[in-house]
Amino acid sequence: MAQLTPELIDVFRRLDTCTVSNAVETFDCRLRNEGFTDASVRCLYTSLPPVIGHAVTARIHGSSPPAVGHSYYDRTDWWSYLVTVPPPRIVVVEDTDERPGVGAFVGEVHANILKALGCVAYVTNGSVRDVPRVALTGLQFFASHLAVSHAYVHIVEFGHAVTVGGLNVSSGDVLFGDAHGLLSIPASIVAEVPAVAERMFAAEREVVNLCQSPTFSLEQLRVAVRRLS
């Protein structure tokens, strides 16, 4: 598991997912069409700064009652497991119902619980609720739906690999997210990514500044673009 030091976290929070995604591609450690959420999962609080953390995974059902208990309050073992993953934590929950999102697993109360347990974001292909009040907590939401009720939402299992928005996630994976979405960063390169991302961003600024310059020319553009590769 990659170690997210306070210094590394601070550096990542000054970046954005698009630049980090570009940086990850330079390492050729995976295909360019994987490792990130698709458009079915969106960031709800686009004004919040980027989040980075270790994934904590779970699966839920919400359309029918659980065999035992009534809600997540009956599964305090889930909270015990959550704190075994190093902070900061990003909770990733796959709603495995045939029609995901019937009920919301996280609203105001559970968001405050997650914040108290060192979580910075909640990610799901299902629903969330109490959106205005959760915004006050600073917990980021990445979700596919909104819901008015928690219905019969309950945890089926936790700690197993899940898939949310096309992104395969295992507990302990390093995730980075902002207004654009969420991506995973391989543990083997996480410490190297920021420096590459910052160099790429600087090169992109050169192209942007040139395009806005009164002295712009195709010759200069060709030279500047070559620095992006």
Coordinates of N, CA and C in Angstrom, one line a residue:
M1 N 0.8 -1.2 0.0 CA 0.0 0.0 0.0 C 0.9 1.2 0.0
A2 N 0.6 2.2 -0.9 CA 1.4 3.4 -1.0 C 1.2 4.2 0.3
Q3 N 2.2 4.9 0.7 CA 2.1 5.8 1.9 C 1.9 7.2 1.5
L4 N 0.7 7.7 1.9 CA 0.4 9.1 1.6 C 0.8 10.0 2.8
T5 N 2.0 10.6 2.6 CA 2.5 11.5 3.6 C 1.8 12.8 3.6
P6 N 1.8 13.6 4.6 CA 1.1 14.9 4.6 C 1.7 15.8 3.5
E7 N 3.0 15.7 3.2 CA 3.6 16.5 2.2 C 3.1 16.1 0.8
L8 N 3.0 14.8 0.6 CA 2.5 14.3 -0.7 C 1.0 14.6 -0.9
I9 N 0.2 14.6 0.1 CA -1.2 15.0 0.0 C -1.3 16.5 -0.3
D10 N -0.5 17.3 0.3 CA -0.5 18.7 0.0 C -0.2 19.0 -1.5
V11 N 0.8 18.3 -2.0 CA 1.2 18.5 -3.4 C 0.0 18.1 -4.3
F12 N -0.6 16.9 -4.1 CA -1.7 16.5 -4.9 C -2.9 17.4 -4.9
R13 N -3.1 18.0 -3.7 CA -4.3 18.9 -3.6 C -4.1 20.2 -4.4
R14 N -2.9 20.5 -4.9 CA -2.6 21.6 -5.8 C -2.8 21.3 -7.2
L15 N -3.0 20.0 -7.5 CA -3.1 19.5 -8.9 C -4.6 19.3 -9.2
D16 N -4.9 18.8 -10.4 CA -6.2 18.4 -10.8 C -6.2 17.0 -11.5
T17 N -7.3 16.4 -11.6 CA -7.4 15.0 -12.1 C -6.9 14.9 -13.6
C18 N -7.2 15.9 -14.4 CA -6.9 15.9 -15.8 C -5.3 15.9 -15.9
T19 N -4.6 16.7 -15.2 CA -3.2 16.8 -15.3 C -2.6 15.5 -14.7
V20 N -3.1 15.0 -13.6 CA -2.6 13.8 -13.0 C -2.8 12.6 -13.9
S21 N -4.0 12.6 -14.6 CA -4.3 11.5 -15.5 C -3.2 11.5 -16.6
N22 N -2.9 12.7 -17.2 CA -1.9 12.8 -18.2 C -0.6 12.3 -17.7
A23 N -0.2 12.6 -16.5 CA 1.1 12.2 -15.9 C 1.1 10.7 -15.7
V24 N 0.0 10.1 -15.3 CA 0.0 8.6 -15.1 C 0.2 7.9 -16.4
E25 N -0.3 8.5 -17.5 CA -0.2 7.9 -18.8 C 1.3 7.7 -19.3
T26 N 2.1 8.6 -18.8 CA 3.5 8.6 -19.2 C 4.3 7.4 -18.7
F27 N 3.8 6.8 -17.6 CA 4.4 5.7 -17.0 C 4.1 4.3 -17.7
D28 N 3.1 4.4 -18.6 CA 2.8 3.2 -19.4 C 2.5 2.0 -18.5
C29 N 1.8 2.2 -17.4 CA 1.5 1.1 -16.4 C 0.1 0.5 -16.6
R30 N -0.7 1.1 -17.5 CA -2.0 0.6 -17.8 C -2.5 1.2 -19.1
L31 N -3.6 0.6 -19.6 CA -4.2 1.2 -20.8 C -4.8 2.6 -20.5
R32 N -4.8 3.4 -21.5 CA -5.3 4.7 -21.3 C -6.8 4.9 -21.2
N33 N -7.5 3.8 -21.4 CA -9.0 3.8 -21.3 C -9.5 3.1 -20.0
E34 N -8.6 3.0 -19.0 CA -9.0 2.4 -17.8 C -8.3 3.2 -16.6
G35 N -8.8 2.9 -15.4 CA -8.3 3.6 -14.2 C -9.0 4.8 -13.8
F36 N -10.2 5.1 -14.3 CA -10.9 6.3 -13.9 C -12.4 6.0 -14.0
T37 N -13.2 6.8 -13.3 CA -14.7 6.7 -13.4 C -15.2 7.2 -14.7
D38 N -16.3 6.7 -15.2 CA -16.9 7.2 -16.4 C -18.0 8.2 -16.0
A39 N -18.7 8.7 -17.0 CA -19.6 9.8 -16.8 C -20.9 9.4 -16.0
S40 N -21.0 8.1 -15.6 CA -22.2 7.7 -14.8 C -22.0 8.1 -13.4
V41 N -20.8 8.5 -13.0 CA -20.5 9.0 -11.6 C -20.0 10.4 -11.7
R42 N -20.7 11.3 -11.0 CA -20.3 12.7 -11.1 C -20.0 13.3 -9.7
C43 N -19.1 14.3 -9.7 CA -18.8 15.0 -8.5 C -19.9 16.0 -8.1
L44 N -20.3 15.9 -6.9 CA -21.5 16.8 -6.5 C -21.0 18.2 -6.0
Y45 N -19.8 18.3 -5.4 CA -19.4 19.5 -4.8 C -18.1 20.0 -5.6
T46 N -18.4 20.6 -6.7 CA -17.3 21.0 -7.6 C -16.4 22.1 -7.1
S47 N -16.9 22.8 -6.1 CA -16.1 23.9 -5.6 C -15.1 23.5 -4.5
L48 N -15.2 22.2 -4.0 CA -14.3 21.7 -3.0 C -13.0 21.4 -3.6
P49 N -11.9 21.4 -2.9 CA -10.6 21.1 -3.4 C -10.5 19.6 -3.7
P50 N -9.5 19.2 -4.5 CA -9.3 17.8 -4.8 C -9.1 16.9 -3.5
V51 N -9.5 15.7 -3.6 CA -9.3 14.7 -2.5 C -8.4 13.6 -3.0
I52 N -7.6 13.1 -2.0 CA -6.8 11.9 -2.3 C -6.9 11.1 -1.0
G53 N -6.9 9.8 -1.2 CA -7.0 8.9 0.0 C -7.0 7.4 -0.4
H54 N -6.9 6.6 0.6 CA -6.9 5.1 0.4 C -8.4 4.6 0.3
A55 N -8.7 3.8 -0.6 CA -10.0 3.3 -0.8 C -10.4 2.3 0.3
V56 N -11.7 2.4 0.7 CA -12.3 1.4 1.6 C -13.6 1.0 1.0
T57 N -13.7 -0.3 0.6 CA -14.7 -0.8 -0.2 C -15.8 -1.5 0.5
A58 N -17.0 -1.5 -0.1 CA -18.2 -2.2 0.4 C -19.2 -2.4 -0.7
R59 N -20.1 -3.4 -0.5 CA -21.2 -3.6 -1.4 C -22.5 -3.5 -0.6
I60 N -23.6 -2.9 -1.2 CA -24.8 -2.7 -0.5 C -26.0 -3.2 -1.4
H61 N -27.1 -3.5 -0.7 CA -28.4 -3.7 -1.4 C -29.4 -2.7 -0.8
G62 N -30.4 -2.3 -1.5 CA -31.3 -1.3 -0.9 C -32.8 -1.5 -1.3
S63 N -33.1 -2.4 -2.2 CA -34.4 -2.6 -2.7 C -35.3 -3.6 -1.8
S64 N -34.6 -4.4 -1.0 CA -35.3 -5.3 -0.2 C -34.7 -5.4 1.2
P65 N -35.5 -5.8 2.2 CA -34.9 -5.8 3.6 C -33.8 -6.8 3.8
P66 N -32.9 -6.5 4.7 CA -31.8 -7.4 5.0 C -32.3 -8.6 5.7
A67 N -31.5 -9.7 5.7 CA -31.9 -10.9 6.4 C -31.9 -10.7 7.9
V68 N -30.9 -9.9 8.4 CA -30.7 -9.6 9.8 C -30.5 -8.1 10.0
G69 N -31.2 -7.5 11.0 CA -31.0 -6.0 11.2 C -31.9 -5.2 10.2
H70 N -31.7 -3.9 10.3 CA -32.5 -3.0 9.5 C -31.7 -2.0 8.7
S71 N -30.5 -1.6 9.1 CA -29.7 -0.6 8.4 C -28.2 -0.7 8.7
Y72 N -27.5 0.3 8.2 CA -26.0 0.2 8.5 C -25.7 0.3 9.9
Y73 N -26.6 0.8 10.8 CA -26.3 0.9 12.2 C -26.1 -0.5 12.8
D74 N -26.7 -1.5 12.2 CA -26.5 -2.9 12.7 C -25.2 -3.5 12.3
R75 N -24.4 -2.8 11.5 CA -23.1 -3.3 11.0 C -22.0 -2.5 11.5
T76 N -21.8 -2.4 12.8 CA -20.7 -1.6 13.4 C -19.3 -2.3 13.1
D77 N -19.4 -3.5 12.7 CA -18.1 -4.2 12.3 C -17.5 -3.5 11.0
W78 N -18.4 -2.9 10.2 CA -18.0 -2.1 9.0 C -17.1 -1.0 9.5
W79 N -17.5 -0.3 10.5 CA -16.7 0.9 11.0 C -15.3 0.4 11.5
S80 N -15.4 -0.8 12.2 CA -14.1 -1.3 12.7 C -13.2 -1.7 11.6
Y81 N -13.7 -2.2 10.5 CA -12.9 -2.5 9.3 C -12.4 -1.2 8.7
L82 N -13.2 -0.2 8.6 CA -12.8 1.0 7.9 C -11.6 1.6 8.5
V83 N -11.5 1.6 9.8 CA -10.3 2.3 10.4 C -9.0 1.5 10.3
T84 N -9.1 0.3 9.8 CA -7.9 -0.5 9.6 C -7.1 0.0 8.3
V85 N -7.8 0.7 7.5 CA -7.2 1.2 6.3 C -6.6 2.6 6.6
P86 N -5.4 2.9 6.2 CA -4.7 4.1 6.6 C -5.5 5.4 6.1
P87 N -5.5 6.4 6.9 CA -6.1 7.7 6.5 C -5.2 8.4 5.5
P88 N -5.7 9.4 4.8 CA -7.1 9.7 4.6 C -7.8 8.6 3.8
R89 N -9.1 8.5 4.0 CA -9.9 7.4 3.5 C -10.9 7.9 2.5
I90 N -11.1 7.1 1.4 CA -12.2 7.4 0.5 C -13.1 6.1 0.4
V91 N -14.3 6.2 0.9 CA -15.2 5.1 0.9 C -15.9 4.9 -0.5
V92 N -15.7 3.7 -1.0 CA -16.2 3.3 -2.3 C -17.2 2.2 -2.2
V93 N -18.5 2.5 -2.5 CA -19.6 1.5 -2.2 C -20.3 1.2 -3.6
E94 N -20.3 -0.1 -3.9 CA -21.0 -0.5 -5.1 C -22.4 -1.0 -4.7
D95 N -23.4 -0.3 -5.3 CA -24.8 -0.7 -5.1 C -25.1 -1.8 -6.1
T96 N -25.3 -3.0 -5.6 CA -25.4 -4.2 -6.5 C -26.8 -4.6 -6.8
D97 N -27.8 -3.7 -6.5 CA -29.2 -4.0 -6.8 C -29.3 -4.0 -8.4
E98 N -30.3 -4.7 -8.8 CA -30.6 -4.7 -10.3 C -30.9 -3.2 -10.8
R99 N -31.5 -2.4 -9.9 CA -31.7 -1.0 -10.2 C -31.0 -0.2 -9.1
P100 N -29.7 0.1 -9.3 CA -29.0 0.8 -8.2 C -29.6 2.2 -7.9
G101 N -29.5 2.6 -6.7 CA -29.9 3.9 -6.3 C -31.3 4.1 -5.7
V102 N -32.0 3.0 -5.5 CA -33.3 3.0 -4.9 C -33.3 3.8 -3.5
G103 N -32.3 3.5 -2.8 CA -32.1 4.2 -1.5 C -30.7 4.7 -1.3
A104 N -30.5 5.7 -0.5 CA -29.2 6.3 -0.3 C -28.5 5.7 1.0
F105 N -27.3 5.2 0.8 CA -26.5 4.7 2.0 C -26.0 5.8 2.8
V106 N -25.6 6.9 2.2 CA -25.0 8.0 3.0 C -25.8 9.3 2.8
G107 N -26.2 9.9 4.0 CA -26.8 11.2 4.0 C -26.1 12.0 5.1
E108 N -26.8 12.9 5.7 CA -26.1 13.8 6.7 C -25.5 13.1 7.9
V109 N -26.3 12.2 8.5 CA -25.8 11.5 9.7 C -24.5 10.6 9.3
H110 N -24.7 9.8 8.3 CA -23.6 8.9 8.0 C -22.4 9.7 7.4
A111 N -22.6 10.8 6.8 CA -21.5 11.7 6.3 C -20.7 12.2 7.5
N112 N -21.4 12.6 8.5 CA -20.6 13.1 9.7 C -19.9 11.9 10.4
I113 N -20.5 10.7 10.4 CA -19.8 9.6 10.9 C -18.5 9.3 10.1
L114 N -18.6 9.3 8.8 CA -17.4 9.1 8.0 C -16.4 10.1 8.2
K115 N -16.8 11.4 8.3 CA -15.8 12.4 8.5 C -15.1 12.2 9.8
A116 N -15.8 11.8 10.9 CA -15.2 11.5 12.2 C -14.2 10.3 12.1
L117 N -14.4 9.5 11.1 CA -13.6 8.3 11.0 C -12.5 8.5 10.0
G118 N -12.2 9.8 9.6 CA -11.1 10.1 8.8 C -11.3 10.0 7.3
C119 N -12.5 10.0 6.9 CA -12.8 9.9 5.4 C -13.0 11.3 4.8
V120 N -12.5 11.4 3.5 CA -12.6 12.7 2.8 C -13.6 12.7 1.7
A121 N -14.0 11.5 1.3 CA -15.0 11.4 0.2 C -15.8 10.1 0.3
Y122 N -16.9 10.1 -0.4 CA -17.8 8.9 -0.5 C -18.1 8.8 -2.0
V123 N -17.9 7.5 -2.5 CA -18.1 7.3 -4.0 C -19.1 6.1 -4.1
T124 N -20.0 6.2 -5.0 CA -21.0 5.2 -5.3 C -21.6 5.3 -6.6
N125 N -22.0 4.1 -7.1 CA -22.9 4.1 -8.4 C -24.3 4.1 -8.0
G126 N -24.6 4.2 -6.7 CA -26.0 4.4 -6.2 C -26.3 5.8 -5.9
S127 N -27.1 6.0 -4.8 CA -27.6 7.3 -4.4 C -27.0 7.9 -3.2
V128 N -27.1 9.2 -3.1 CA -26.8 9.9 -1.8 C -27.9 10.9 -1.5
R129 N -28.0 11.4 -0.3 CA -29.1 12.3 0.0 C -28.6 13.4 1.0
D130 N -29.5 14.3 1.4 CA -29.2 15.4 2.3 C -28.0 16.2 1.7
V131 N -28.0 16.4 0.4 CA -26.9 17.0 -0.3 C -26.5 18.4 0.3
P132 N -27.5 19.3 0.5 CA -27.0 20.6 1.1 C -26.4 20.6 2.4
R133 N -26.9 19.7 3.3 CA -26.3 19.6 4.7 C -25.0 18.9 4.7
V134 N -24.8 17.9 3.8 CA -23.5 17.2 3.7 C -22.5 18.1 3.2
A135 N -22.8 19.1 2.4 CA -21.9 20.1 1.8 C -21.2 20.8 3.0
L136 N -21.9 21.0 4.1 CA -21.3 21.8 5.2 C -20.3 21.0 5.9
T137 N -20.3 19.6 5.7 CA -19.3 18.8 6.4 C -17.9 18.8 5.7
G138 N -17.9 19.1 4.4 CA -16.7 19.1 3.7 C -16.4 17.7 3.1
L139 N -17.2 16.7 3.3 CA -17.1 15.4 2.7 C -17.5 15.5 1.3
Q140 N -16.6 15.0 0.4 CA -16.9 15.1 -1.0 C -17.8 13.9 -1.4
F141 N -18.8 14.1 -2.4 CA -19.6 13.1 -2.9 C -19.3 12.9 -4.4
F142 N -19.1 11.6 -4.7 CA -19.1 11.2 -6.1 C -20.2 10.1 -6.2
A143 N -21.3 10.4 -7.0 CA -22.4 9.5 -7.0 C -23.1 9.5 -8.4
S144 N -24.0 8.5 -8.6 CA -24.7 8.4 -9.8 C -26.1 9.0 -9.7
H145 N -26.7 9.0 -8.5 CA -28.1 9.3 -8.3 C -28.3 10.1 -7.0
L146 N -29.4 10.8 -6.9 CA -29.9 11.4 -5.6 C -31.1 10.6 -5.2
A147 N -31.4 10.5 -3.9 CA -32.6 9.8 -3.4 C -33.1 10.5 -2.2
V148 N -34.5 10.4 -2.0 CA -35.1 11.0 -0.8 C -35.1 10.0 0.4
S149 N -34.9 8.7 0.1 CA -35.1 7.7 1.2 C -33.8 6.9 1.2
H150 N -33.6 6.2 2.4 CA -32.6 5.2 2.5 C -33.1 3.8 2.1
A151 N -34.5 3.8 2.0 CA -35.1 2.5 1.6 C -34.7 1.4 2.5
Y152 N -34.2 0.3 2.0 CA -33.7 -0.9 2.8 C -32.2 -1.0 2.7
V153 N -31.5 0.1 2.4 CA -30.1 0.0 2.2 C -29.3 -0.7 3.4
H154 N -28.5 -1.7 3.1 CA -27.7 -2.4 4.1 C -26.5 -2.9 3.4
I155 N -25.5 -3.1 4.2 CA -24.2 -3.6 3.7 C -24.3 -5.1 3.5
V156 N -23.8 -5.6 2.4 CA -23.8 -7.0 2.1 C -22.4 -7.6 2.4
E157 N -21.4 -6.9 2.1 CA -20.0 -7.3 2.4 C -19.1 -6.1 2.3
F158 N -17.9 -6.2 2.9 CA -17.0 -5.1 2.7 C -15.6 -5.7 2.7
G159 N -14.6 -4.9 2.1 CA -13.3 -5.3 2.0 C -12.9 -6.0 0.7
H160 N -14.0 -6.3 -0.2 CA -13.8 -6.9 -1.4 C -13.6 -5.9 -2.6
A161 N -13.1 -6.4 -3.7 CA -13.0 -5.5 -4.9 C -14.3 -5.1 -5.4
V162 N -14.5 -3.9 -5.8 CA -15.8 -3.4 -6.3 C -15.6 -2.7 -7.6
T163 N -16.7 -2.4 -8.3 CA -16.6 -1.7 -9.6 C -17.7 -0.6 -9.5
V164 N -17.2 0.7 -9.6 CA -18.1 1.8 -9.6 C -17.8 2.8 -10.7
G165 N -18.8 3.0 -11.5 CA -18.5 3.9 -12.7 C -17.5 3.4 -13.6
G166 N -17.3 2.1 -13.8 CA -16.3 1.5 -14.6 C -15.0 1.4 -14.0
L167 N -14.8 1.9 -12.8 CA -13.5 1.9 -12.1 C -13.4 0.7 -11.2
N168 N -12.5 -0.2 -11.4 CA -12.3 -1.3 -10.5 C -11.4 -0.9 -9.3
V169 N -11.9 -1.1 -8.1 CA -11.3 -0.6 -6.9 C -11.1 -1.7 -5.8
S170 N -10.0 -1.8 -5.2 CA -9.7 -2.7 -4.1 C -9.4 -1.8 -2.9
S171 N -9.7 -2.3 -1.7 CA -9.4 -1.5 -0.5 C -7.9 -1.3 -0.4
G172 N -7.5 -0.1 -0.1 CA -6.1 0.3 0.0 C -5.6 1.0 -1.3
D173 N -6.4 0.9 -2.4 CA -6.0 1.6 -3.6 C -5.9 3.1 -3.3
V174 N -5.0 3.8 -4.0 CA -4.9 5.3 -3.9 C -5.8 5.9 -4.9
L175 N -6.8 6.7 -4.5 CA -7.7 7.4 -5.4 C -7.6 8.9 -5.3
F176 N -7.7 9.6 -6.4 CA -7.6 11.0 -6.5 C -8.8 11.6 -7.3
G177 N -9.5 12.6 -6.7 CA -10.7 13.0 -7.4 C -10.9 14.5 -7.2
D178 N -11.7 15.1 -8.2 CA -12.1 16.5 -8.1 C -13.3 16.6 -9.0
A179 N -13.6 17.8 -9.5 CA -14.8 18.1 -10.2 C -15.0 17.3 -11.5
H180 N -13.9 16.8 -12.0 CA -13.9 16.0 -13.3 C -14.3 14.5 -13.0
G181 N -14.0 14.0 -11.8 CA -14.2 12.6 -11.5 C -13.2 12.1 -10.6
L182 N -13.0 10.8 -10.8 CA -12.1 10.1 -9.8 C -11.2 9.1 -10.6
L183 N -9.9 9.0 -10.2 CA -9.0 8.1 -10.9 C -8.2 7.4 -9.8
S184 N -7.7 6.2 -10.2 CA -6.8 5.5 -9.3 C -5.4 5.7 -9.7
I185 N -4.4 5.7 -8.8 CA -3.0 6.0 -9.0 C -2.3 4.7 -8.5
P186 N -1.6 4.0 -9.4 CA -0.9 2.8 -9.0 C 0.1 3.1 -7.9
A187 N 0.2 2.3 -6.9 CA 1.0 2.5 -5.7 C 2.5 2.7 -6.1
S188 N 2.9 2.0 -7.1 CA 4.3 2.0 -7.5 C 4.8 3.3 -8.1
I189 N 3.8 4.2 -8.5 CA 4.3 5.5 -9.1 C 3.7 6.7 -8.3
V190 N 2.9 6.5 -7.3 CA 2.2 7.6 -6.7 C 3.1 8.7 -6.2
A191 N 4.3 8.4 -5.7 CA 5.2 9.4 -5.2 C 5.9 10.2 -6.4
E192 N 5.9 9.6 -7.6 CA 6.6 10.2 -8.7 C 5.6 11.0 -9.5
V193 N 4.4 10.8 -9.4 CA 3.4 11.4 -10.3 C 3.4 13.0 -10.2
P194 N 3.4 13.5 -8.9 CA 3.3 15.0 -8.8 C 4.3 15.8 -9.6
A195 N 5.6 15.3 -9.6 CA 6.7 16.0 -10.3 C 6.4 16.0 -11.8
V196 N 6.0 14.8 -12.3 CA 5.7 14.7 -13.7 C 4.5 15.6 -14.1
A197 N 3.5 15.6 -13.2 CA 2.3 16.4 -13.5 C 2.6 17.9 -13.5
E198 N 3.4 18.3 -12.6 CA 3.8 19.7 -12.6 C 4.6 20.2 -13.8
R199 N 5.5 19.3 -14.3 CA 6.3 19.6 -15.5 C 5.3 19.7 -16.7
M200 N 4.4 18.7 -16.8 CA 3.4 18.7 -17.9 C 2.5 20.0 -17.9
F201 N 2.1 20.3 -16.7 CA 1.3 21.5 -16.5 C 2.0 22.8 -17.0
A202 N 3.3 22.9 -16.6 CA 4.1 24.0 -17.0 C 4.2 24.1 -18.6
A203 N 4.4 22.9 -19.2 CA 4.5 22.9 -20.6 C 3.2 23.3 -21.3
E204 N 2.1 22.8 -20.7 CA 0.8 23.2 -21.3 C 0.6 24.7 -21.2
R205 N 1.0 25.3 -20.1 CA 0.9 26.8 -19.9 C 1.6 27.5 -21.0
E206 N 2.8 27.0 -21.4 CA 3.5 27.7 -22.4 C 2.7 27.7 -23.7
V207 N 2.0 26.6 -24.0 CA 1.2 26.6 -25.3 C 0.0 27.5 -25.1
V208 N -0.6 27.5 -24.0 CA -1.8 28.4 -23.8 C -1.4 29.8 -23.9
N209 N -0.3 30.2 -23.2 CA 0.2 31.6 -23.2 C 0.6 32.0 -24.6
L210 N 1.2 31.1 -25.4 CA 1.5 31.4 -26.8 C 0.3 31.7 -27.6
C211 N -0.7 30.8 -27.4 CA -2.0 31.0 -28.2 C -2.7 32.3 -27.9
Q212 N -2.4 32.8 -26.7 CA -3.1 34.1 -26.3 C -2.1 35.3 -26.6
S213 N -1.0 35.0 -27.1 CA 0.0 36.1 -27.3 C -0.2 36.8 -28.7
P214 N 0.0 38.1 -28.7 CA -0.1 38.8 -30.0 C 1.0 38.4 -31.0
T215 N 2.1 37.8 -30.5 CA 3.2 37.3 -31.3 C 3.0 35.9 -31.8
F216 N 1.9 35.3 -31.6 CA 1.6 33.9 -31.9 C 2.0 33.6 -33.4
S217 N 2.6 32.5 -33.6 CA 2.9 32.0 -35.0 C 2.9 30.5 -35.0
L218 N 2.6 29.9 -36.2 CA 2.6 28.5 -36.3 C 4.0 27.9 -36.0
E219 N 5.0 28.6 -36.4 CA 6.4 28.1 -36.1 C 6.6 27.9 -34.6
Q220 N 6.2 29.0 -33.9 CA 6.4 28.9 -32.4 C 5.5 27.8 -31.8
L221 N 4.3 27.6 -32.4 CA 3.3 26.6 -31.9 C 3.9 25.2 -32.0
R222 N 4.5 25.0 -33.2 CA 5.1 23.6 -33.4 C 6.2 23.3 -32.4
V223 N 7.0 24.3 -32.1 CA 8.1 24.1 -31.1 C 7.5 23.9 -29.7
A224 N 6.5 24.7 -29.3 CA 5.9 24.5 -28.0 C 5.2 23.2 -27.8
V225 N 4.5 22.8 -28.8 CA 3.7 21.5 -28.7 C 4.6 20.3 -28.6
R226 N 5.8 20.4 -29.2 CA 6.8 19.3 -29.1 C 7.2 19.1 -27.7
R227 N 7.2 20.1 -26.9 CA 7.6 20.0 -25.5 C 6.6 19.3 -24.6
L228 N 5.4 19.1 -25.2 CA 4.3 18.4 -24.4 C 4.5 16.9 -24.4
S229 N 5.2 16.4 -25.3 CA 5.4 14.9 -25.4 C 6.5 14.4 -24.5

